[in-house]
Amino acid sequence: MEKFLSEEKIDIATEDELLEMRLYVYKESQRLAYEQSIVDKKIAAIEEEVTKARHDLQMERSMLEHDKQKLKDEQALFDQQIEILKEGFDKLNSDKKVIEREWKKLEQEKGYMREDEYNRAEFFFHGVNSLLALKKRYRDLMKIYHPDNLCGDHKMCDLVNEEYNVLLRQFDTYMKA
């Protein structure tokens, strides 16, 4: 409707033309109002989506911060557990070394006893100069080496018995002479 573009045309227009112009302006205002309502609805929908997206983003950030803190706490707990385990392993290793040293000493002592086991039995009765002292020492040694005891040793018990019998015979022959 190019004829409605200028004010001069409106001033010289006839009644029919003015009616036609009014009808055109009315239709155009209705169309623009309808398009404006569509645009407003789209803007409202977009604003709602933006608000929802901001809310979702805020929730995600909150959850992310919570997860970060939880991960940080779990990492600290894990580090503490690792430190405790390291200390435990260090203690176990030091205990193992001590036990190995003690085991080596014990093995050496056992080896020494095997090499010199007969002289060892004489050592047990060294300094015994009477029958009463011999019997007392024998009872004490049996309390230590008897196989029924927790730390008893059958071989040592046999060696002590053999030496006791030898010394007992010696004392008997000495007393008879």
PDB file of C-alpha atoms in Angstrom:
ATOM      1  CA  MET A   1       0.000   0.000   0.000  1.00  0.00           C
ATOM      2  CA  GLU A   2       2.330   2.610  -1.206  1.00  0.00           C
ATOM      3  CA  LYS A   3      -0.377   5.112  -1.697  1.00  0.00           C
ATOM      4  CA  PHE A   4      -0.765   5.437   2.101  1.00  0.00           C
ATOM      5  CA  LEU A   5       2.839   6.390   2.651  1.00  0.00           C
ATOM      6  CA  SER A   6       2.584  10.135   2.711  1.00  0.00           C
ATOM      7  CA  GLU A   7       0.366  12.550   4.645  1.00  0.00           C
ATOM      8  CA  GLU A   8      -0.599  14.417   1.491  1.00  0.00           C
ATOM      9  CA  LYS A   9      -2.227  11.335   0.108  1.00  0.00           C
ATOM     10  CA  ILE A  10      -4.151  10.868   3.341  1.00  0.00           C
ATOM     11  CA  ASP A  11      -5.397  14.440   3.207  1.00  0.00           C
ATOM     12  CA  ILE A  12      -6.687  14.126  -0.326  1.00  0.00           C
ATOM     13  CA  ALA A  13      -8.002  10.591   0.014  1.00  0.00           C
ATOM     14  CA  THR A  14     -11.657   9.809  -0.392  1.00  0.00           C
ATOM     15  CA  GLU A  15     -13.852   8.127   2.175  1.00  0.00           C
ATOM     16  CA  ASP A  16     -13.453   4.721   0.561  1.00  0.00           C
ATOM     17  CA  GLU A  17      -9.738   5.107   0.423  1.00  0.00           C
ATOM     18  CA  LEU A  18      -9.664   6.188   4.110  1.00  0.00           C
ATOM     19  CA  LEU A  19     -11.791   3.203   5.018  1.00  0.00           C
ATOM     20  CA  GLU A  20      -9.454   0.995   3.071  1.00  0.00           C
ATOM     21  CA  MET A  21      -6.487   2.609   4.879  1.00  0.00           C
ATOM     22  CA  ARG A  22      -8.094   2.063   8.260  1.00  0.00           C
ATOM     23  CA  LEU A  23      -8.795  -1.528   7.395  1.00  0.00           C
ATOM     24  CA  TYR A  24      -5.210  -1.980   6.275  1.00  0.00           C
ATOM     25  CA  VAL A  25      -3.836  -0.334   9.433  1.00  0.00           C
ATOM     26  CA  TYR A  26      -6.163  -2.458  11.575  1.00  0.00           C
ATOM     27  CA  LYS A  27      -5.125  -5.684   9.875  1.00  0.00           C
ATOM     28  CA  GLU A  28      -1.499  -4.679  10.023  1.00  0.00           C
ATOM     29  CA  SER A  29      -1.772  -3.838  13.750  1.00  0.00           C
ATOM     30  CA  GLN A  30      -3.498  -7.204  14.336  1.00  0.00           C
ATOM     31  CA  ARG A  31      -0.754  -9.009  12.438  1.00  0.00           C
ATOM     32  CA  LEU A  32       1.956  -7.115  14.300  1.00  0.00           C
ATOM     33  CA  ALA A  33       0.229  -7.789  17.632  1.00  0.00           C
ATOM     34  CA  TYR A  34       0.023 -11.482  16.751  1.00  0.00           C
ATOM     35  CA  GLU A  35       3.692 -11.578  15.705  1.00  0.00           C
ATOM     36  CA  GLN A  36       4.609  -9.616  18.854  1.00  0.00           C
ATOM     37  CA  SER A  37       2.775 -12.203  20.981  1.00  0.00           C
ATOM     38  CA  ILE A  38       4.679 -14.993  19.188  1.00  0.00           C
ATOM     39  CA  VAL A  39       7.986 -13.156  19.746  1.00  0.00           C
ATOM     40  CA  ASP A  40       7.073 -12.550  23.403  1.00  0.00           C
ATOM     41  CA  LYS A  41       6.272 -16.247  23.839  1.00  0.00           C
ATOM     42  CA  LYS A  42       9.583 -17.185  22.234  1.00  0.00           C
ATOM     43  CA  ILE A  43      11.435 -14.692  24.444  1.00  0.00           C
ATOM     44  CA  ALA A  44       9.668 -16.046  27.524  1.00  0.00           C
ATOM     45  CA  ALA A  45      10.527 -19.618  26.493  1.00  0.00           C
ATOM     46  CA  ILE A  46      14.152 -18.640  25.876  1.00  0.00           C
ATOM     47  CA  GLU A  47      14.306 -16.790  29.198  1.00  0.00           C
ATOM     48  CA  GLU A  48      12.802 -19.845  30.905  1.00  0.00           C
ATOM     49  CA  GLU A  49      15.377 -22.082  29.206  1.00  0.00           C
ATOM     50  CA  VAL A  50      18.172 -19.690  30.237  1.00  0.00           C
ATOM     51  CA  THR A  51      16.901 -19.660  33.826  1.00  0.00           C
ATOM     52  CA  LYS A  52      16.647 -23.453  33.813  1.00  0.00           C
ATOM     53  CA  ALA A  53      20.109 -23.743  32.258  1.00  0.00           C
ATOM     54  CA  ARG A  54      21.540 -21.361  34.893  1.00  0.00           C
ATOM     55  CA  HIS A  55      19.863 -23.361  37.630  1.00  0.00           C
ATOM     56  CA  ASP A  56      21.166 -26.636  36.148  1.00  0.00           C
ATOM     57  CA  LEU A  57      24.626 -25.102  35.771  1.00  0.00           C
ATOM     58  CA  GLN A  58      24.539 -23.923  39.381  1.00  0.00           C
ATOM     59  CA  MET A  59      23.469 -27.413  40.483  1.00  0.00           C
ATOM     60  CA  GLU A  60      26.245 -28.994  38.403  1.00  0.00           C
ATOM     61  CA  ARG A  61      28.783 -26.568  39.887  1.00  0.00           C
ATOM     62  CA  SER A  62      27.531 -27.371  43.357  1.00  0.00           C
ATOM     63  CA  MET A  63      27.745 -31.098  42.679  1.00  0.00           C
ATOM     64  CA  LEU A  64      31.194 -30.646  41.138  1.00  0.00           C
ATOM     65  CA  GLU A  65      32.416 -28.718  44.190  1.00  0.00           C
ATOM     66  CA  HIS A  66      30.917 -31.401  46.438  1.00  0.00           C
ATOM     67  CA  ASP A  67      32.614 -34.139  44.404  1.00  0.00           C
ATOM     68  CA  LYS A  68      35.913 -32.217  44.456  1.00  0.00           C
ATOM     69  CA  GLN A  69      35.727 -31.903  48.250  1.00  0.00           C
ATOM     70  CA  LYS A  70      34.775 -35.562  48.587  1.00  0.00           C
ATOM     71  CA  LEU A  71      37.672 -36.557  46.327  1.00  0.00           C
ATOM     72  CA  LYS A  72      40.032 -34.334  48.310  1.00  0.00           C
ATOM     73  CA  ASP A  73      38.860 -35.919  51.589  1.00  0.00           C
ATOM     74  CA  GLU A  74      39.171 -39.413  50.142  1.00  0.00           C
ATOM     75  CA  GLN A  75      42.665 -38.584  48.864  1.00  0.00           C
ATOM     76  CA  ALA A  76      43.676 -37.363  52.327  1.00  0.00           C
ATOM     77  CA  LEU A  77      42.252 -40.522  53.898  1.00  0.00           C
ATOM     78  CA  PHE A  78      44.012 -42.660  51.296  1.00  0.00           C
ATOM     79  CA  ASP A  79      47.293 -40.843  51.968  1.00  0.00           C
ATOM     80  CA  GLN A  80      46.875 -41.463  55.700  1.00  0.00           C
ATOM     81  CA  GLN A  81      46.171 -45.137  55.077  1.00  0.00           C
ATOM     82  CA  ILE A  82      49.213 -45.413  52.809  1.00  0.00           C
ATOM     83  CA  GLU A  83      51.354 -43.738  55.478  1.00  0.00           C
ATOM     84  CA  ILE A  84      50.056 -46.157  58.120  1.00  0.00           C
ATOM     85  CA  LEU A  85      50.768 -49.094  55.816  1.00  0.00           C
ATOM     86  CA  LYS A  86      54.274 -47.797  55.090  1.00  0.00           C
ATOM     87  CA  GLU A  87      54.963 -47.445  58.809  1.00  0.00           C
ATOM     88  CA  GLY A  88      53.585 -50.944  59.371  1.00  0.00           C
ATOM     89  CA  PHE A  89      55.750 -52.403  56.618  1.00  0.00           C
ATOM     90  CA  ASP A  90      58.796 -50.562  57.955  1.00  0.00           C
ATOM     91  CA  LYS A  91      58.101 -51.989  61.412  1.00  0.00           C
ATOM     92  CA  LEU A  92      57.588 -55.460  59.936  1.00  0.00           C
ATOM     93  CA  ASN A  93      60.858 -55.192  58.018  1.00  0.00           C
ATOM     94  CA  SER A  94      62.760 -54.101  61.114  1.00  0.00           C
ATOM     95  CA  ASP A  95      61.133 -56.900  63.132  1.00  0.00           C
ATOM     96  CA  LYS A  96      61.997 -59.343  60.355  1.00  0.00           C
ATOM     97  CA  LYS A  97      65.643 -58.257  60.450  1.00  0.00           C
ATOM     98  CA  VAL A  98      65.738 -58.663  64.236  1.00  0.00           C
ATOM     99  CA  ILE A  99      64.171 -62.114  63.978  1.00  0.00           C
ATOM    100  CA  GLU A 100      66.581 -63.103  61.208  1.00  0.00           C
ATOM    101  CA  ARG A 101      69.540 -62.019  63.373  1.00  0.00           C
ATOM    102  CA  GLU A 102      68.159 -63.946  66.328  1.00  0.00           C
ATOM    103  CA  TRP A 103      67.513 -66.945  64.083  1.00  0.00           C
ATOM    104  CA  LYS A 104      71.102 -66.857  62.821  1.00  0.00           C
ATOM    105  CA  LYS A 105      72.374 -66.703  66.397  1.00  0.00           C
ATOM    106  CA  LEU A 106      70.150 -69.621  67.341  1.00  0.00           C
ATOM    107  CA  GLU A 107      71.325 -71.631  64.330  1.00  0.00           C
ATOM    108  CA  GLN A 108      74.926 -70.874  65.260  1.00  0.00           C
ATOM    109  CA  GLU A 109      74.272 -71.995  68.816  1.00  0.00           C
ATOM    110  CA  LYS A 110      72.601 -75.166  67.570  1.00  0.00           C
ATOM    111  CA  GLY A 111      75.548 -75.773  65.249  1.00  0.00           C
ATOM    112  CA  TYR A 112      77.921 -75.248  68.133  1.00  0.00           C
ATOM    113  CA  MET A 113      75.940 -77.679  70.249  1.00  0.00           C
ATOM    114  CA  ARG A 114      76.053 -80.312  67.499  1.00  0.00           C
ATOM    115  CA  GLU A 115      79.773 -79.945  67.022  1.00  0.00           C
ATOM    116  CA  ASP A 116      80.625 -80.079  70.676  1.00  0.00           C
ATOM    117  CA  GLU A 117      77.604 -81.833  72.152  1.00  0.00           C
ATOM    118  CA  TYR A 118      79.594 -84.381  74.162  1.00  0.00           C
ATOM    119  CA  ASN A 119      81.815 -81.763  75.767  1.00  0.00           C
ATOM    120  CA  ARG A 120      78.669 -79.771  76.450  1.00  0.00           C
ATOM    121  CA  ALA A 121      77.283 -82.514  78.675  1.00  0.00           C
ATOM    122  CA  GLU A 122      80.504 -82.474  80.712  1.00  0.00           C
ATOM    123  CA  PHE A 123      80.070 -78.721  81.004  1.00  0.00           C
ATOM    124  CA  PHE A 124      76.679 -79.153  82.645  1.00  0.00           C
ATOM    125  CA  PHE A 125      78.186 -81.158  85.484  1.00  0.00           C
ATOM    126  CA  HIS A 126      81.378 -79.105  85.762  1.00  0.00           C
ATOM    127  CA  GLY A 127      82.232 -78.334  89.377  1.00  0.00           C
ATOM    128  CA  VAL A 128      80.080 -81.114  90.833  1.00  0.00           C
ATOM    129  CA  ASN A 129      82.156 -82.737  93.581  1.00  0.00           C
ATOM    130  CA  SER A 130      79.626 -84.719  95.593  1.00  0.00           C
ATOM    131  CA  LEU A 131      76.866 -87.225  95.003  1.00  0.00           C
ATOM    132  CA  LEU A 132      74.276 -84.847  96.474  1.00  0.00           C
ATOM    133  CA  ALA A 133      75.396 -81.987  94.171  1.00  0.00           C
ATOM    134  CA  LEU A 134      75.319 -84.379  91.197  1.00  0.00           C
ATOM    135  CA  LYS A 135      71.725 -85.417  91.893  1.00  0.00           C
ATOM    136  CA  LYS A 136      70.619 -81.806  92.482  1.00  0.00           C
ATOM    137  CA  ARG A 137      72.243 -80.634  89.229  1.00  0.00           C
ATOM    138  CA  TYR A 138      70.661 -83.590  87.393  1.00  0.00           C
ATOM    139  CA  ARG A 139      67.166 -82.647  88.651  1.00  0.00           C
ATOM    140  CA  ASP A 140      67.683 -79.011  87.624  1.00  0.00           C
ATOM    141  CA  LEU A 141      68.908 -80.001  84.163  1.00  0.00           C
ATOM    142  CA  MET A 142      65.954 -82.346  83.660  1.00  0.00           C
ATOM    143  CA  LYS A 143      63.587 -79.515  84.531  1.00  0.00           C
ATOM    144  CA  ILE A 144      65.157 -77.523  81.712  1.00  0.00           C
ATOM    145  CA  TYR A 145      65.807 -80.102  78.979  1.00  0.00           C
ATOM    146  CA  HIS A 146      63.119 -82.727  79.523  1.00  0.00           C
ATOM    147  CA  PRO A 147      61.224 -83.327  76.227  1.00  0.00           C
ATOM    148  CA  ASP A 148      57.859 -82.789  77.924  1.00  0.00           C
ATOM    149  CA  ASN A 149      58.809 -79.172  78.657  1.00  0.00           C
ATOM    150  CA  LEU A 150      57.968 -76.402  76.226  1.00  0.00           C
ATOM    151  CA  CYS A 151      61.612 -75.755  75.346  1.00  0.00           C
ATOM    152  CA  GLY A 152      62.743 -79.338  75.973  1.00  0.00           C
ATOM    153  CA  ASP A 153      65.299 -81.080  73.794  1.00  0.00           C
ATOM    154  CA  HIS A 154      65.338 -84.862  73.507  1.00  0.00           C
ATOM    155  CA  LYS A 155      68.981 -85.052  72.337  1.00  0.00           C
ATOM    156  CA  MET A 156      70.226 -82.866  75.170  1.00  0.00           C
ATOM    157  CA  CYS A 157      68.203 -84.874  77.641  1.00  0.00           C
ATOM    158  CA  ASP A 158      69.861 -88.073  76.380  1.00  0.00           C
ATOM    159  CA  LEU A 159      73.301 -86.484  76.632  1.00  0.00           C
ATOM    160  CA  VAL A 160      72.634 -85.297  80.186  1.00  0.00           C
ATOM    161  CA  ASN A 161      71.360 -88.784  81.133  1.00  0.00           C
ATOM    162  CA  GLU A 162      74.443 -90.458  79.652  1.00  0.00           C
ATOM    163  CA  GLU A 163      76.823 -88.098  81.422  1.00  0.00           C
ATOM    164  CA  TYR A 164      74.875 -88.420  84.663  1.00  0.00           C
ATOM    165  CA  ASN A 165      75.108 -92.187  84.508  1.00  0.00           C
ATOM    166  CA  VAL A 166      78.867 -92.003  83.820  1.00  0.00           C
ATOM    167  CA  LEU A 167      79.438 -89.603  86.734  1.00  0.00           C
ATOM    168  CA  LEU A 168      77.134 -91.633  88.978  1.00  0.00           C
ATOM    169  CA  ARG A 169      79.199 -94.770  88.288  1.00  0.00           C
ATOM    170  CA  GLN A 170      82.374 -92.805  88.957  1.00  0.00           C
ATOM    171  CA  PHE A 171      81.045 -91.619  92.310  1.00  0.00           C
ATOM    172  CA  ASP A 172      79.925 -95.175  93.193  1.00  0.00           C
ATOM    173  CA  THR A 173      83.342 -96.622  92.380  1.00  0.00           C
ATOM    174  CA  TYR A 174      85.042 -93.822  94.310  1.00  0.00           C
ATOM    175  CA  MET A 175      82.812 -94.445  97.336  1.00  0.00           C
ATOM    176  CA  LYS A 176      83.423 -98.174  97.215  1.00  0.00           C
ATOM    177  CA  ALA A 177      87.153 -97.773  97.029  1.00  0.00           C
TER     178      ALA A 177
END
